[in-house]
mmCIF file of C-alpha atoms in Angstrom:
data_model
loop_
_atom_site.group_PDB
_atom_site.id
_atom_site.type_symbol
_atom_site.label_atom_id
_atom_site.label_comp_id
_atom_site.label_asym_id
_atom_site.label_seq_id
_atom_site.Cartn_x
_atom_site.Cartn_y
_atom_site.Cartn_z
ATOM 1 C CA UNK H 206 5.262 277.544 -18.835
ATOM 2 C CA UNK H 207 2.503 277.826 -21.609
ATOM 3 C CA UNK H 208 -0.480 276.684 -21.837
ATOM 4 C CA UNK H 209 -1.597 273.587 -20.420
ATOM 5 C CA UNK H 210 -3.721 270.995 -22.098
ATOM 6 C CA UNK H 211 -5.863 268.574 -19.956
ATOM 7 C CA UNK H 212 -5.700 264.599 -20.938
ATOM 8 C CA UNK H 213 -6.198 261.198 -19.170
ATOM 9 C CA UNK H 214 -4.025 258.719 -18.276
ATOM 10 C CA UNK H 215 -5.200 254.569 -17.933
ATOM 11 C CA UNK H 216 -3.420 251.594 -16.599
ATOM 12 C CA UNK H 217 -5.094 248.188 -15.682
ATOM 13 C CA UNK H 218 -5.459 250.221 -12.077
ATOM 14 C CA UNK H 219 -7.435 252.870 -13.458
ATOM 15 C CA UNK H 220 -8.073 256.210 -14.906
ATOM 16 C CA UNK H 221 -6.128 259.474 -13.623
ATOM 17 C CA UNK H 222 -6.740 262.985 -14.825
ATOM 18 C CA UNK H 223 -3.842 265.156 -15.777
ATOM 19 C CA UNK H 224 -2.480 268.606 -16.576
ATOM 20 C CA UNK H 225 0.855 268.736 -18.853
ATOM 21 C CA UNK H 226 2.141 271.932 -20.100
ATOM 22 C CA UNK H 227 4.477 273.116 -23.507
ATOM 23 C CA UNK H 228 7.199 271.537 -21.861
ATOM 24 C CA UNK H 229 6.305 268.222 -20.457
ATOM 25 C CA UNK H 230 5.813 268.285 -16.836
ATOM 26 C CA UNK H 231 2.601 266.616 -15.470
ATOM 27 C CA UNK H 232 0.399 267.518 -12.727
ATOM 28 C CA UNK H 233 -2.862 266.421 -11.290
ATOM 29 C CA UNK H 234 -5.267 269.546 -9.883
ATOM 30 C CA UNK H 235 -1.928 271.813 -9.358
ATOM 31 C CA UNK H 236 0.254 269.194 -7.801
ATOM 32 C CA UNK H 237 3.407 267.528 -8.867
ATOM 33 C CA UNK H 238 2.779 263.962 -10.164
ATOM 34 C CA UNK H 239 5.232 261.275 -10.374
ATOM 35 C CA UNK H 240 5.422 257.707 -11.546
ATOM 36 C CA UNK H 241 5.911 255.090 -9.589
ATOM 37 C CA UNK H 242 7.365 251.818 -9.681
ATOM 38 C CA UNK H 243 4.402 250.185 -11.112
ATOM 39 C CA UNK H 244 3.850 252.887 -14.447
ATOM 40 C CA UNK H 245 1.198 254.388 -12.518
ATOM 41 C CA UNK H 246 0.572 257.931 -12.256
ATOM 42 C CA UNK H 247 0.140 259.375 -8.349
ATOM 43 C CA UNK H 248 0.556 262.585 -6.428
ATOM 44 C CA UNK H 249 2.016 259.913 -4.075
ATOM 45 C CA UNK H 250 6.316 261.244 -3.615
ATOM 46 C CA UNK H 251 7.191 257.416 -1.848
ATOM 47 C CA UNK H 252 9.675 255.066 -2.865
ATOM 48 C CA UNK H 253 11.292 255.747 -5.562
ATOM 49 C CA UNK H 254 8.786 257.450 -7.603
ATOM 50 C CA UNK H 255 10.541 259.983 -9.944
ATOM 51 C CA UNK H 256 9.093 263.626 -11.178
ATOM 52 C CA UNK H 257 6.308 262.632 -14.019
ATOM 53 C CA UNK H 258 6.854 264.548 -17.300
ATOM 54 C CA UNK H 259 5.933 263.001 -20.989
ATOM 55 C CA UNK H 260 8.879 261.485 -21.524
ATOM 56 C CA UNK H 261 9.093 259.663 -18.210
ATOM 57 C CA UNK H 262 5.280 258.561 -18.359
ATOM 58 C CA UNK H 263 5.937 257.446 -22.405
ATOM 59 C CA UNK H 264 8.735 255.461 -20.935
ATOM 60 C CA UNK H 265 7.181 253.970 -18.241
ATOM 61 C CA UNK H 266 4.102 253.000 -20.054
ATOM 62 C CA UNK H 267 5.912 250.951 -22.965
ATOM 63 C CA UNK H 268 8.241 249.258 -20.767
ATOM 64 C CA UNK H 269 5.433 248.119 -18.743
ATOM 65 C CA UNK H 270 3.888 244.819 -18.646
ATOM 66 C CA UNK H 271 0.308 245.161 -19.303
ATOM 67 C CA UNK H 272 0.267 248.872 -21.592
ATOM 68 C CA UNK H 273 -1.621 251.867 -21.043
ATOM 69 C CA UNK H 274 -3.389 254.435 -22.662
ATOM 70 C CA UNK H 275 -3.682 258.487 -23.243
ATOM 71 C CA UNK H 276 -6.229 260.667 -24.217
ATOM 72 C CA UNK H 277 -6.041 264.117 -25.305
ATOM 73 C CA UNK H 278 -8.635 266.466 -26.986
ATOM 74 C CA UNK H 279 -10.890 263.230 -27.678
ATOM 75 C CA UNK H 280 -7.573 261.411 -28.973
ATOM 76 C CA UNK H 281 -6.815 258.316 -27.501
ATOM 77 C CA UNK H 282 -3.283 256.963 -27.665
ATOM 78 C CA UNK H 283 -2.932 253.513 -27.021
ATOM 79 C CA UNK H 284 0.806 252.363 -25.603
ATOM 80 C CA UNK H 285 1.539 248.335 -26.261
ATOM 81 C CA UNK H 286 3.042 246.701 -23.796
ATOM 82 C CA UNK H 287 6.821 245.277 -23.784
ATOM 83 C CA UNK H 288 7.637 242.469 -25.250
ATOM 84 C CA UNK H 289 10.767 240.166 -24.752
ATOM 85 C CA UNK H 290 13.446 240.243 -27.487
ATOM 86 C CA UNK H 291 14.111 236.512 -27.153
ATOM 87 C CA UNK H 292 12.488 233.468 -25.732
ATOM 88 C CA UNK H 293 14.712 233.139 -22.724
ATOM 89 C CA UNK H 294 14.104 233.902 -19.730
ATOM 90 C CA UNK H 295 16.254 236.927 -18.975
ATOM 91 C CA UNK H 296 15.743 238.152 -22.596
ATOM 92 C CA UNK H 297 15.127 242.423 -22.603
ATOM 93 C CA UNK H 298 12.103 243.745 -22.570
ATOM 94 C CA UNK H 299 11.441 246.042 -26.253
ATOM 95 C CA UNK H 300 9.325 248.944 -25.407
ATOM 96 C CA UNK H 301 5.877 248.645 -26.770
ATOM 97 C CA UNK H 302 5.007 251.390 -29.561
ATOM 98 C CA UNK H 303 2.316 253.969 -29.666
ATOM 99 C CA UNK H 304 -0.566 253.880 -32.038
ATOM 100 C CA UNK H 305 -3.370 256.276 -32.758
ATOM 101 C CA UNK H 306 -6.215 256.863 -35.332
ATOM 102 C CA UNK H 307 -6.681 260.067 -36.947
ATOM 103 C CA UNK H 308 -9.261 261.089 -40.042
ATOM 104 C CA UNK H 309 -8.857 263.842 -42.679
ATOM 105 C CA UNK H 310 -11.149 265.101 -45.608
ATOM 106 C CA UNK H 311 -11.580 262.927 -48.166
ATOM 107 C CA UNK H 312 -11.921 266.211 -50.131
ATOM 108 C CA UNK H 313 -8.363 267.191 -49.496
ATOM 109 C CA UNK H 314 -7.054 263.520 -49.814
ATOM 110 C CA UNK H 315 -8.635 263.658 -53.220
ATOM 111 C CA UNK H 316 -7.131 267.508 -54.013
ATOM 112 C CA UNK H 317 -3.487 265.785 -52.961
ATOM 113 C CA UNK H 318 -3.661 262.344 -54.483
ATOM 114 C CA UNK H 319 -4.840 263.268 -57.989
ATOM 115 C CA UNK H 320 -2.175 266.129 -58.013
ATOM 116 C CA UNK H 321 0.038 265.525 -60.812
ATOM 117 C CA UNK H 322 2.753 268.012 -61.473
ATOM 118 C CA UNK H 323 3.873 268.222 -57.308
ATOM 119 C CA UNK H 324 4.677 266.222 -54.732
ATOM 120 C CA UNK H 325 2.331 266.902 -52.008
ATOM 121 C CA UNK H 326 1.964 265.912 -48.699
ATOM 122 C CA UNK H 327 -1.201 264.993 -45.833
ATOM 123 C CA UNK H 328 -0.491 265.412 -41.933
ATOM 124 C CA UNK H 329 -2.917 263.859 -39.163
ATOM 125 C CA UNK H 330 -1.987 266.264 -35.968
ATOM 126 C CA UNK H 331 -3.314 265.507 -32.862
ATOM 127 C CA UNK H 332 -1.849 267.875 -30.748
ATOM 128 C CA UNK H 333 0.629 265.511 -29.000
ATOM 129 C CA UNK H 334 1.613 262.896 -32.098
ATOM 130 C CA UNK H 335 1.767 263.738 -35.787
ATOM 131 C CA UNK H 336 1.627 261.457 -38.488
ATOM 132 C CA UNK H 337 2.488 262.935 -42.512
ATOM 133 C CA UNK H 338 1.716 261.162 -45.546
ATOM 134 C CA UNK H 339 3.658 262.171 -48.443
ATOM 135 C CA UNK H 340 2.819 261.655 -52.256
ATOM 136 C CA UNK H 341 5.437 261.374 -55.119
ATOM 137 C CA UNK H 342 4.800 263.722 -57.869
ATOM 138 C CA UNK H 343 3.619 261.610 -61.627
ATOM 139 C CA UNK H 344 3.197 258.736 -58.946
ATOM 140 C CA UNK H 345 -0.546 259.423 -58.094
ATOM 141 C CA UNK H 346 -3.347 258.785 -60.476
ATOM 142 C CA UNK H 347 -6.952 257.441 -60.645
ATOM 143 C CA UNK H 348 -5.292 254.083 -62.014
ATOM 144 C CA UNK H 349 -3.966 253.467 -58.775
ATOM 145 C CA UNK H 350 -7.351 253.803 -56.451
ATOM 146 C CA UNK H 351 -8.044 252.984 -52.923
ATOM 147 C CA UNK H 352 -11.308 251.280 -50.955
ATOM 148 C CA UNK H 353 -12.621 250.733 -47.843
ATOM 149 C CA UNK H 354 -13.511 247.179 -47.116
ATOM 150 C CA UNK H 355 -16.539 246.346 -44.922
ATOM 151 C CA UNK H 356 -14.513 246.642 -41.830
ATOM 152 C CA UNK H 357 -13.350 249.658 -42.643
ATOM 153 C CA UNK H 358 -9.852 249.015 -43.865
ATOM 154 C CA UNK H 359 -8.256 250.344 -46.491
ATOM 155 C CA UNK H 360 -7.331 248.448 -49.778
ATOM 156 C CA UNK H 361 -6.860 248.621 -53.319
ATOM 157 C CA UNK H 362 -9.171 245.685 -54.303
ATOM 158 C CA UNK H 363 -11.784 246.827 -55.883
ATOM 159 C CA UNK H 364 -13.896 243.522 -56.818
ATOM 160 C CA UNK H 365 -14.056 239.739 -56.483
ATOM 161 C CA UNK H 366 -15.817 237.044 -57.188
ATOM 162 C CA UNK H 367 -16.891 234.206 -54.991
ATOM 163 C CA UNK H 368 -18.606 231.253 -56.428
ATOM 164 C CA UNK H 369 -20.366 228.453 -54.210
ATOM 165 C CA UNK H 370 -22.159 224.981 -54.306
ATOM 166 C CA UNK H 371 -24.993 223.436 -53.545
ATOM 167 C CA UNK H 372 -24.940 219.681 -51.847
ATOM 168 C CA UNK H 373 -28.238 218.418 -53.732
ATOM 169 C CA UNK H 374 -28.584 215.980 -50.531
ATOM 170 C CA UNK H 375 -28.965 217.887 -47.788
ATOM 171 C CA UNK H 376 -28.893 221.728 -49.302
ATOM 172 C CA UNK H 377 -25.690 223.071 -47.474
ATOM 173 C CA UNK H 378 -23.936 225.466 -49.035
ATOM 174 C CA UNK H 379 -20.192 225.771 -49.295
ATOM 175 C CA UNK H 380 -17.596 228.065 -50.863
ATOM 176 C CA UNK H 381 -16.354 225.861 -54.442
ATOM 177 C CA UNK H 382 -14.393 229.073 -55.866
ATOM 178 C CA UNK H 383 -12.549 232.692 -55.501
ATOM 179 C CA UNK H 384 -11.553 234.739 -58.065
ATOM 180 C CA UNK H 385 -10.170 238.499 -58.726
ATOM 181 C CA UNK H 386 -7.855 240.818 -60.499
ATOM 182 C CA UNK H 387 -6.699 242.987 -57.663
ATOM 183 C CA UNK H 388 -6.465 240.857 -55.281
ATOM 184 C CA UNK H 389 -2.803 238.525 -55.528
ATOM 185 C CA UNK H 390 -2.400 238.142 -52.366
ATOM 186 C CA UNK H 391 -6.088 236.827 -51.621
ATOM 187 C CA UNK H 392 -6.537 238.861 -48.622
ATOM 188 C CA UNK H 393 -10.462 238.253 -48.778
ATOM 189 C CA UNK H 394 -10.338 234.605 -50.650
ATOM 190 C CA UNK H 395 -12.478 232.693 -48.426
ATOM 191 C CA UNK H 396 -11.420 228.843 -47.934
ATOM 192 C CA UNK H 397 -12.615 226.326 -50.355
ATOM 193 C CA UNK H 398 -14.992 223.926 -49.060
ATOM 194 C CA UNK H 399 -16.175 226.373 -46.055
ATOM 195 C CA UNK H 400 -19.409 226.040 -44.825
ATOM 196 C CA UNK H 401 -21.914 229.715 -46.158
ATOM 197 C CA UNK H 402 -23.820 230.876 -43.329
ATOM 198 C CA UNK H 403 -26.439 233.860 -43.209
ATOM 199 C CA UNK H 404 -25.943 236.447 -40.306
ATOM 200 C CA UNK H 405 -28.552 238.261 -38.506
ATOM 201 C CA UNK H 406 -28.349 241.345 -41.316
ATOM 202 C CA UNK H 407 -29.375 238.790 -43.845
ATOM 203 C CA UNK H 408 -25.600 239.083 -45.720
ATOM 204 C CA UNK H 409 -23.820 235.773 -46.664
ATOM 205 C CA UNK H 410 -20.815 234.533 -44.710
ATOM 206 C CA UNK H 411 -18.463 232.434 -43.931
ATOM 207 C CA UNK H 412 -18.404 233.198 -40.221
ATOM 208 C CA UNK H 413 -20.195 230.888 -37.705
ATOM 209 C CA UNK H 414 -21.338 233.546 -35.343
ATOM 210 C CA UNK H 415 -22.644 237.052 -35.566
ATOM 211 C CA UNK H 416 -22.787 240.286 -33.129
ATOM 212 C CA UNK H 417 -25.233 241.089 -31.445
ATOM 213 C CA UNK H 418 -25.722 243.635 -28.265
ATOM 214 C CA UNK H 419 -26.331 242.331 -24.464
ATOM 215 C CA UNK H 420 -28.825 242.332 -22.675
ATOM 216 C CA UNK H 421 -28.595 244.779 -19.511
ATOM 217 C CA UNK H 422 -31.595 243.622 -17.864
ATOM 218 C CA UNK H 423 -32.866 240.362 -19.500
ATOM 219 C CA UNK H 424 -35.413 239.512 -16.506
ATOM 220 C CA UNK H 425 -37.087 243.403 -17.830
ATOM 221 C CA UNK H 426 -36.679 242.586 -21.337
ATOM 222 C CA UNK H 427 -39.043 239.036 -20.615
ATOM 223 C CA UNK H 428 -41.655 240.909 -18.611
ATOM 224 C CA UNK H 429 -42.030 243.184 -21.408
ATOM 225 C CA UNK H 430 -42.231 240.478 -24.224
ATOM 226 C CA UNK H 431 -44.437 238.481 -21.674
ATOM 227 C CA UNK H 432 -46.709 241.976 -21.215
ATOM 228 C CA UNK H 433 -46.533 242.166 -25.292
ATOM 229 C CA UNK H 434 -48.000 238.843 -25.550
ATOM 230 C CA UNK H 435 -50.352 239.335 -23.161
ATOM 231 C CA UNK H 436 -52.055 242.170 -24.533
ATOM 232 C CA UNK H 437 -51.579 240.163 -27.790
ATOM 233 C CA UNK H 438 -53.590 237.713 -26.365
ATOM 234 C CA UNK H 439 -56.258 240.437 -25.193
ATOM 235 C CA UNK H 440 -57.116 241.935 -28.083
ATOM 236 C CA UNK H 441 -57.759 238.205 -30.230
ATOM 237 C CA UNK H 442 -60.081 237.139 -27.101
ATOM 238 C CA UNK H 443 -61.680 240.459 -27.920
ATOM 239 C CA UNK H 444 -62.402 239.259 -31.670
ATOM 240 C CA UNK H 445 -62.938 235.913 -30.614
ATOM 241 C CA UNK H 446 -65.889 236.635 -28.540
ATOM 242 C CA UNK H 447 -67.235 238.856 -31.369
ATOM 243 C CA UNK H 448 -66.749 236.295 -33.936
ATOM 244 C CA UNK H 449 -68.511 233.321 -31.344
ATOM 245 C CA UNK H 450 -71.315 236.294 -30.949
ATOM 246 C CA UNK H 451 -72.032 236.398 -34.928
ATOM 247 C CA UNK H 452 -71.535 232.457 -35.296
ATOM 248 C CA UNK H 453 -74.525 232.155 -32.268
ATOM 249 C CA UNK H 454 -76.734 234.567 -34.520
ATOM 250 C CA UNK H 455 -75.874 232.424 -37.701
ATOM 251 C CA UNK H 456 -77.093 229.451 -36.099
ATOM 252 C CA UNK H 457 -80.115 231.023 -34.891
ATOM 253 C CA UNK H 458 -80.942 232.295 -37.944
ATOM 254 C CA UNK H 459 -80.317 228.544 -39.448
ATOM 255 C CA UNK H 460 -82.451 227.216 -37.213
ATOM 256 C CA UNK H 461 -85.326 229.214 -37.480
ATOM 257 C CA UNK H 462 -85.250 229.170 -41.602
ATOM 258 C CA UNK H 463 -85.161 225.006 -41.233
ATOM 259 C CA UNK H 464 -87.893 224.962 -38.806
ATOM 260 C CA UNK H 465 -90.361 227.632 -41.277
ATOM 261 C CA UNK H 466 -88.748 225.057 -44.126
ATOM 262 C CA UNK H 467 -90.087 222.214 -42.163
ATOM 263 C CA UNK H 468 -93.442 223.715 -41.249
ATOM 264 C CA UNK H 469 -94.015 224.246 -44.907
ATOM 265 C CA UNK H 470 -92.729 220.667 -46.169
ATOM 266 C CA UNK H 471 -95.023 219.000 -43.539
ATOM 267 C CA UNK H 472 -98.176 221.193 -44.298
ATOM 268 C CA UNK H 473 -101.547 218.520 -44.950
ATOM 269 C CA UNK H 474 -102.679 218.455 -48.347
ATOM 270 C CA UNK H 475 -105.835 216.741 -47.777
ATOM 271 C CA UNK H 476 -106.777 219.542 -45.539
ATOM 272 C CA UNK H 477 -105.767 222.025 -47.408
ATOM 273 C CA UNK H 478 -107.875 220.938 -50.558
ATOM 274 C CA UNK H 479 -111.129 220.196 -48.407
ATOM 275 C CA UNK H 480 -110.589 223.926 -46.945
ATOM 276 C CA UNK H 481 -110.022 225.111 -50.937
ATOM 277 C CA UNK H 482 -112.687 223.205 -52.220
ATOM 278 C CA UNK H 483 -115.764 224.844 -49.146
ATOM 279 C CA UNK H 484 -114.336 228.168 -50.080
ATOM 280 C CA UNK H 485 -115.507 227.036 -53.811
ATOM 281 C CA UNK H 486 -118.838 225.612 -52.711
ATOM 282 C CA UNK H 487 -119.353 228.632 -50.885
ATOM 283 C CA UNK H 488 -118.423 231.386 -53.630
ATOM 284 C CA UNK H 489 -120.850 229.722 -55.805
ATOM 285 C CA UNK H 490 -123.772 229.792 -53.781
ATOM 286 C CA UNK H 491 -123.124 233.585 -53.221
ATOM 287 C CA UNK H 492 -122.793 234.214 -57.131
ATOM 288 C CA UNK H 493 -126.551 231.776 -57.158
ATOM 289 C CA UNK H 494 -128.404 233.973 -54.295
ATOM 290 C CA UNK H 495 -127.091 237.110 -56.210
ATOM 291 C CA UNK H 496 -128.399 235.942 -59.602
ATOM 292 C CA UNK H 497 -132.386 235.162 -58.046
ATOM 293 C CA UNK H 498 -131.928 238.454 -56.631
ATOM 294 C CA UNK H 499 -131.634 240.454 -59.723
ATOM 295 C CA UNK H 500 -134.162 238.391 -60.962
ATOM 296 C CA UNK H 501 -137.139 238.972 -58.496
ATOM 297 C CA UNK H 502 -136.988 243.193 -59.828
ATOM 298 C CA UNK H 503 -137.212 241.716 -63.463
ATOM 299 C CA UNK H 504 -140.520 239.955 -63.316
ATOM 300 C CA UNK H 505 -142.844 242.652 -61.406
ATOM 301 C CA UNK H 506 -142.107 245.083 -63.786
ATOM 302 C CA UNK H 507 -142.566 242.769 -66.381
ATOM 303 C CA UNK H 508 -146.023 242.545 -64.821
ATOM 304 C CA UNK H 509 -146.918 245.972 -64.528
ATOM 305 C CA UNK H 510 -145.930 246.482 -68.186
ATOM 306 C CA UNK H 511 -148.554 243.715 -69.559
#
């Protein structure tokens, strides 16, 4: 039998586990699976179901209706769905195809590409699909380079230019040119006269809308921009208060200098120079009393010297 590797299986009914081994046969926890009528993978044996192996599955899935996937080792596969040959009504069905993504090394796509004297090759293996990539020998060289666009495709353009206008009425903006080397076929030559946007990472485009992520729980996302805000709130009352609290002590502080301004503006000056002129009167009697005094001493020893 071999060994068995573990993948999923998923139609618009859902997701089954499954067990396929080296050659083929499916089944799901140690029973026989078949396929029914439907695509669908089932342990169900009713109807018509037949044995499920790859092949069958494969089959089923791209003759279906609405396609299916498979995953295996964190590979998905995804299987299109049929499509009618013709537009009439009883036209065939053509089997949808199978499509995967694989990476590689850029180091070894470099080592292969810029190999000049072989023909080399690249293969993506998945374990179920392979996919090789083959390179004609004098056929690869740096002249001949590759990109990755911002969506991640790959393309040789390396540059263009895109040149706009400016409506001096109302400011729009608008695409008035494209221009570049590479690209012939204008794969990224925006249409003339289309109105330039800005998208929510600040980059210029032509596109109306941008992406952006749902909300899961948009009622809990407003009670925690209406808690932000309140605390907001909180902390300028805070300063508030102690900004009212040094304005009060400002206009105290005003007030009192006016009123000691006011006392001194207002004084009376006829008061003020009778009160000046006593404290005169009076310092002059003083220094008159003091000079008899001295004098007094003078004259009776005068006396007893005669």
């Amino acid at each position: 039998m071999g060994k068995s590797v573990n993948g999923s299986y998923t139609t618009k009914d859902g997701t089954v586990s499954f067990e396929t081994d080296s050659a083929g046969n499916i089944t799901i926890g140690g029973s026989q699976a078949y396929v029914d009528d439907a695509g669908n993978l089932t342990t169900n044996n009713a109807g018509s179901a037949a044995k499920a192996d790859m092949k069958a599955l494969l089959k089923a899935a791209s003759e279906g209706s609405d396609g299916a996937s498979l995953t295996f080792n964190g590979t998905e596969y995804t299987i299109a769905k049929a499509t009618p040959a013709t537009t009439t009504p009883v036209a065939p069905l053509i089997p949808g195809g199978i499509t995967y993504q694989a990476t590689v090394s850029k180091d070894v796509v470099l080592s292969e590409t810029k190999a000049a004297a072989a023909t080399s090759s690249i293969t993506f293996n998945s374990g179920v699909l392979s996919k090789t990539i083959g390179f004609t020998a004098g056929e690869s060289s740096d002249a001949a380079k590759s990109y990755v666009d911002d969506k991640g495709g790959i393309t040789n353009v390396a540059d263009y230019t895109v040149s706009y206008s400016v409506n001096k009425d109302n400011g729009s903006v608008t695409v008035a040119g494209y221009a570049s080397a590479t690209d012939t076929n204008k794969d990224y030559a925006p249409a003339i006269g289309t109105a330039v946007n800005v998208n929510s990472a600040g980059k210029i485009t032509t596109e109306t809308t941008s992406a952006g992520s749902a909300t899961t729980n948009p009622l809990a996302a407003l009670d925690d921009a209406i808690s932000s805000i309140d605390k907001f709130r909180s902390s300028l009352g805070a300063i508030q208060n102690r900004l009212d609290s040094a304005v009060t002590n400002l206009n105290n502080t005003t007030t009192n200098l006016s009123e000691a301004q006011s006392r001194i503006q207002d004084a009376d000056y006829a008061t003020e120079v009778s009160n000046m002129s006593k404290a005169q009167i009076i310092q002059q009697a003083g220094n008159s009393v003091l000079a008899k005094a001295n004098q007094v001493p003078q004259q009776v020893l005068s006396l007893l010297q005669g």
